[in-house]
Amino acid sequence: MIPQSQRDRNIIFVSMFGHEIGNETMGQAAFVERHANLQGNLSILWDDLLKSGPKDPFEALRYSLEMIISHHEQSEVRTGCLIGNLAAEISEASDLCRQKMHHAMTVWKDRVSKQISQGQTMGTIRGDISADALTEFIWNAWEGALLNMKIVNSTAPVKECISLLFDFFLKP
């Protein structure tokens, strides 16, 4: 059975590449509709992960990312990040779609930045670098590790990323 995220991605690509790209087309309209559904599902996933994990923001972030790694370990296909995958494929083809991916990324970053800021206030996350700068670094490291995971077909790169981030880089 094809994972839901893979089916969603396939539907988006068929919708987009089956029509003219670059204008306000049916493909873009289909993408925008699918984006709203995917964004809602991603928000629910993150909310559930943060609620079910430890209360400390530092530990909650680590727990959430480790649960995502666990999902990848249980999957036959290492799909990576849906936002990153779609953004890499369609950002140059359509400004509207690029904006939607930017919005999805911003929602993710805002959620992480809020956790980091709370952790900084509590003293569990280093405070000498702004929450926004730390969030940007985490996004870049995480997305790079996910890409590497897909290439080597192993979760080792994302595990190492999490270890370096949480055992060294983010600690006060």
Tab-separated table of C-alpha atoms in Angstrom:
chain	number	residue	atom	x	y	z
A	1	MET	CA	0.000	0.000	0.000
A	2	ILE	CA	1.298	3.462	-0.884
A	3	PRO	CA	1.630	5.770	2.170
A	4	GLN	CA	-0.894	8.614	2.337
A	5	SER	CA	1.839	11.251	1.989
A	6	GLN	CA	3.084	9.574	-1.191
A	7	ARG	CA	-0.468	9.394	-2.595
A	8	ASP	CA	-1.005	13.069	-1.758
A	9	ARG	CA	2.261	13.983	-3.468
A	10	ASN	CA	1.368	11.922	-6.548
A	11	ILE	CA	-2.049	13.581	-6.790
A	12	ILE	CA	-0.442	17.010	-6.547
A	13	PHE	CA	2.122	16.249	-9.260
A	14	VAL	CA	-0.470	14.767	-11.612
A	15	SER	CA	-2.707	17.781	-11.043
A	16	MET	CA	0.093	20.247	-11.609
A	17	PHE	CA	2.042	18.698	-14.442
A	18	GLY	CA	-1.086	17.673	-16.341
A	19	HIS	CA	-1.801	21.340	-17.008
A	20	GLU	CA	0.087	24.459	-17.969
A	21	ILE	CA	2.345	25.558	-15.130
A	22	GLY	CA	3.129	29.171	-14.351
A	23	ASN	CA	-0.375	30.648	-14.624
A	24	GLU	CA	-3.461	30.471	-12.412
A	25	THR	CA	-4.413	27.053	-13.729
A	26	MET	CA	-6.489	24.121	-12.617
A	27	GLY	CA	-3.263	22.487	-11.490
A	28	GLN	CA	-2.489	25.368	-9.194
A	29	ALA	CA	-6.043	25.429	-7.901
A	30	ALA	CA	-5.798	21.713	-7.137
A	31	PHE	CA	-2.472	22.290	-5.420
A	32	VAL	CA	-3.855	25.120	-3.293
A	33	GLU	CA	-6.770	22.928	-2.208
A	34	ARG	CA	-4.464	20.003	-1.388
A	35	HIS	CA	-2.069	22.371	0.385
A	36	ALA	CA	-4.805	23.464	2.771
A	37	ASN	CA	-5.547	19.831	3.643
A	38	LEU	CA	-1.873	18.943	4.034
A	39	GLN	CA	-1.163	22.052	6.116
A	40	GLY	CA	-4.026	21.167	8.432
A	41	ASN	CA	-2.790	17.587	8.785
A	42	LEU	CA	0.775	18.727	9.496
A	43	SER	CA	-0.458	21.162	12.130
A	44	ILE	CA	-2.499	18.430	13.802
A	45	LEU	CA	0.513	16.092	13.729
A	46	TRP	CA	2.801	18.667	15.358
A	47	ASP	CA	0.196	19.640	17.940
A	48	ASP	CA	-0.323	15.971	18.837
A	49	LEU	CA	3.409	15.317	19.085
A	50	LEU	CA	4.016	18.357	21.278
A	51	LYS	CA	1.054	17.542	23.538
A	52	SER	CA	1.969	13.874	23.939
A	53	GLY	CA	5.621	14.545	24.721
A	54	PRO	CA	7.414	16.012	27.712
A	55	LYS	CA	6.311	19.413	28.997
A	56	ASP	CA	9.788	20.942	28.818
A	57	PRO	CA	10.067	22.691	25.405
A	58	PHE	CA	13.595	21.348	24.795
A	59	GLU	CA	12.537	17.763	25.478
A	60	ALA	CA	9.216	18.228	23.624
A	61	LEU	CA	11.031	19.291	20.441
A	62	ARG	CA	13.465	16.402	20.697
A	63	TYR	CA	10.621	13.959	21.349
A	64	SER	CA	8.661	15.261	18.339
A	65	LEU	CA	11.582	14.908	15.949
A	66	GLU	CA	12.462	11.473	17.343
A	67	MET	CA	8.865	10.342	16.752
A	68	ILE	CA	9.160	11.487	13.134
A	69	ILE	CA	12.401	9.497	12.839
A	70	SER	CA	10.606	6.485	14.319
A	71	HIS	CA	7.941	6.826	11.625
A	72	HIS	CA	10.635	6.801	8.930
A	73	GLU	CA	12.244	3.722	10.476
A	74	GLN	CA	8.932	1.867	10.270
A	75	SER	CA	8.347	2.865	6.634
A	76	GLU	CA	9.667	0.896	3.696
A	77	VAL	CA	10.228	4.124	1.772
A	78	ARG	CA	12.076	7.006	3.441
A	79	THR	CA	9.974	9.872	2.111
A	80	GLY	CA	11.628	12.773	3.901
A	81	CYS	CA	9.719	16.005	4.490
A	82	LEU	CA	6.633	16.630	2.400
A	83	ILE	CA	7.099	20.408	2.585
A	84	GLY	CA	10.749	20.179	1.562
A	85	ASN	CA	10.069	17.641	-1.189
A	86	LEU	CA	7.256	19.660	-2.737
A	87	ALA	CA	9.106	22.942	-2.402
A	88	ALA	CA	12.124	21.484	-4.193
A	89	GLU	CA	9.953	20.235	-7.054
A	90	ILE	CA	7.557	23.112	-7.663
A	91	SER	CA	9.016	26.337	-6.244
A	92	GLU	CA	10.433	27.429	-9.583
A	93	ALA	CA	7.403	26.322	-11.596
A	94	SER	CA	4.798	28.452	-9.879
A	95	ASP	CA	5.038	31.516	-7.672
A	96	LEU	CA	1.652	30.716	-6.124
A	97	CYS	CA	2.792	27.212	-5.177
A	98	ARG	CA	6.121	28.579	-3.892
A	99	GLN	CA	4.216	30.997	-1.664
A	100	LYS	CA	2.096	28.156	-0.286
A	101	MET	CA	5.208	26.107	0.505
A	102	HIS	CA	6.783	29.167	2.123
A	103	HIS	CA	3.679	29.544	4.272
A	104	ALA	CA	3.815	25.882	5.329
A	105	MET	CA	7.491	26.242	6.224
A	106	THR	CA	6.773	29.431	8.171
A	107	VAL	CA	4.026	27.725	10.191
A	108	TRP	CA	6.481	24.942	11.093
A	109	LYS	CA	9.216	27.444	11.994
A	110	ASP	CA	6.841	29.568	14.087
A	111	ARG	CA	5.843	26.516	16.110
A	112	VAL	CA	9.481	25.503	16.681
A	113	SER	CA	10.542	29.083	17.445
A	114	LYS	CA	7.835	29.341	20.104
A	115	GLN	CA	9.126	26.159	21.767
A	116	ILE	CA	12.708	27.437	21.621
A	117	SER	CA	11.729	30.802	23.068
A	118	GLN	CA	9.926	29.080	25.942
A	119	GLY	CA	12.953	26.847	26.506
A	120	GLN	CA	15.221	29.887	26.557
A	121	THR	CA	13.003	31.530	29.163
A	122	MET	CA	13.129	28.351	31.264
A	123	GLY	CA	16.902	28.079	30.793
A	124	THR	CA	16.807	24.685	29.066
A	125	ILE	CA	17.843	26.054	25.653
A	126	ARG	CA	20.789	28.336	25.057
A	127	GLY	CA	19.884	32.017	25.089
A	128	ASP	CA	22.899	33.566	23.383
A	129	ILE	CA	21.379	33.026	19.929
A	130	SER	CA	17.870	34.252	19.073
A	131	ALA	CA	15.023	31.750	18.895
A	132	ASP	CA	14.481	32.672	15.241
A	133	ALA	CA	18.147	32.079	14.343
A	134	LEU	CA	18.147	28.722	16.167
A	135	THR	CA	14.934	27.755	14.393
A	136	GLU	CA	16.428	28.615	11.009
A	137	PHE	CA	19.487	26.514	11.814
A	138	ILE	CA	17.324	23.578	12.967
A	139	TRP	CA	15.220	23.768	9.780
A	140	ASN	CA	18.311	23.786	7.569
A	141	ALA	CA	20.019	20.964	9.480
A	142	TRP	CA	16.843	18.852	9.642
A	143	GLU	CA	15.981	19.262	5.949
A	144	GLY	CA	19.554	18.484	4.928
A	145	ALA	CA	19.570	15.387	7.140
A	146	LEU	CA	16.230	14.250	5.668
A	147	LEU	CA	17.606	14.619	2.153
A	148	ASN	CA	20.691	12.634	3.146
A	149	MET	CA	18.417	9.994	4.741
A	150	LYS	CA	16.652	9.526	1.412
A	151	ILE	CA	19.931	9.236	-0.483
A	152	VAL	CA	21.528	6.667	1.851
A	153	ASN	CA	18.189	4.985	2.672
A	154	SER	CA	18.947	5.076	6.373
A	155	THR	CA	17.765	7.133	9.337
A	156	ALA	CA	21.370	7.480	10.563
A	157	PRO	CA	21.747	11.050	9.183
A	158	VAL	CA	18.625	12.347	10.969
A	159	LYS	CA	19.583	10.566	14.192
A	160	GLU	CA	23.023	12.165	14.068
A	161	CYS	CA	21.433	15.553	13.336
A	162	ILE	CA	19.154	15.259	16.375
A	163	SER	CA	22.028	14.112	18.563
A	164	LEU	CA	24.223	17.043	17.566
A	165	LEU	CA	21.382	19.555	17.901
A	166	PHE	CA	20.067	18.424	21.262
A	167	ASP	CA	23.165	16.971	22.935
A	168	PHE	CA	25.443	19.873	22.028
A	169	PHE	CA	24.225	22.803	19.949
A	170	LEU	CA	20.984	23.767	21.724
A	171	LYS	CA	22.146	23.190	25.300
A	172	PRO	CA	22.743	26.296	27.413
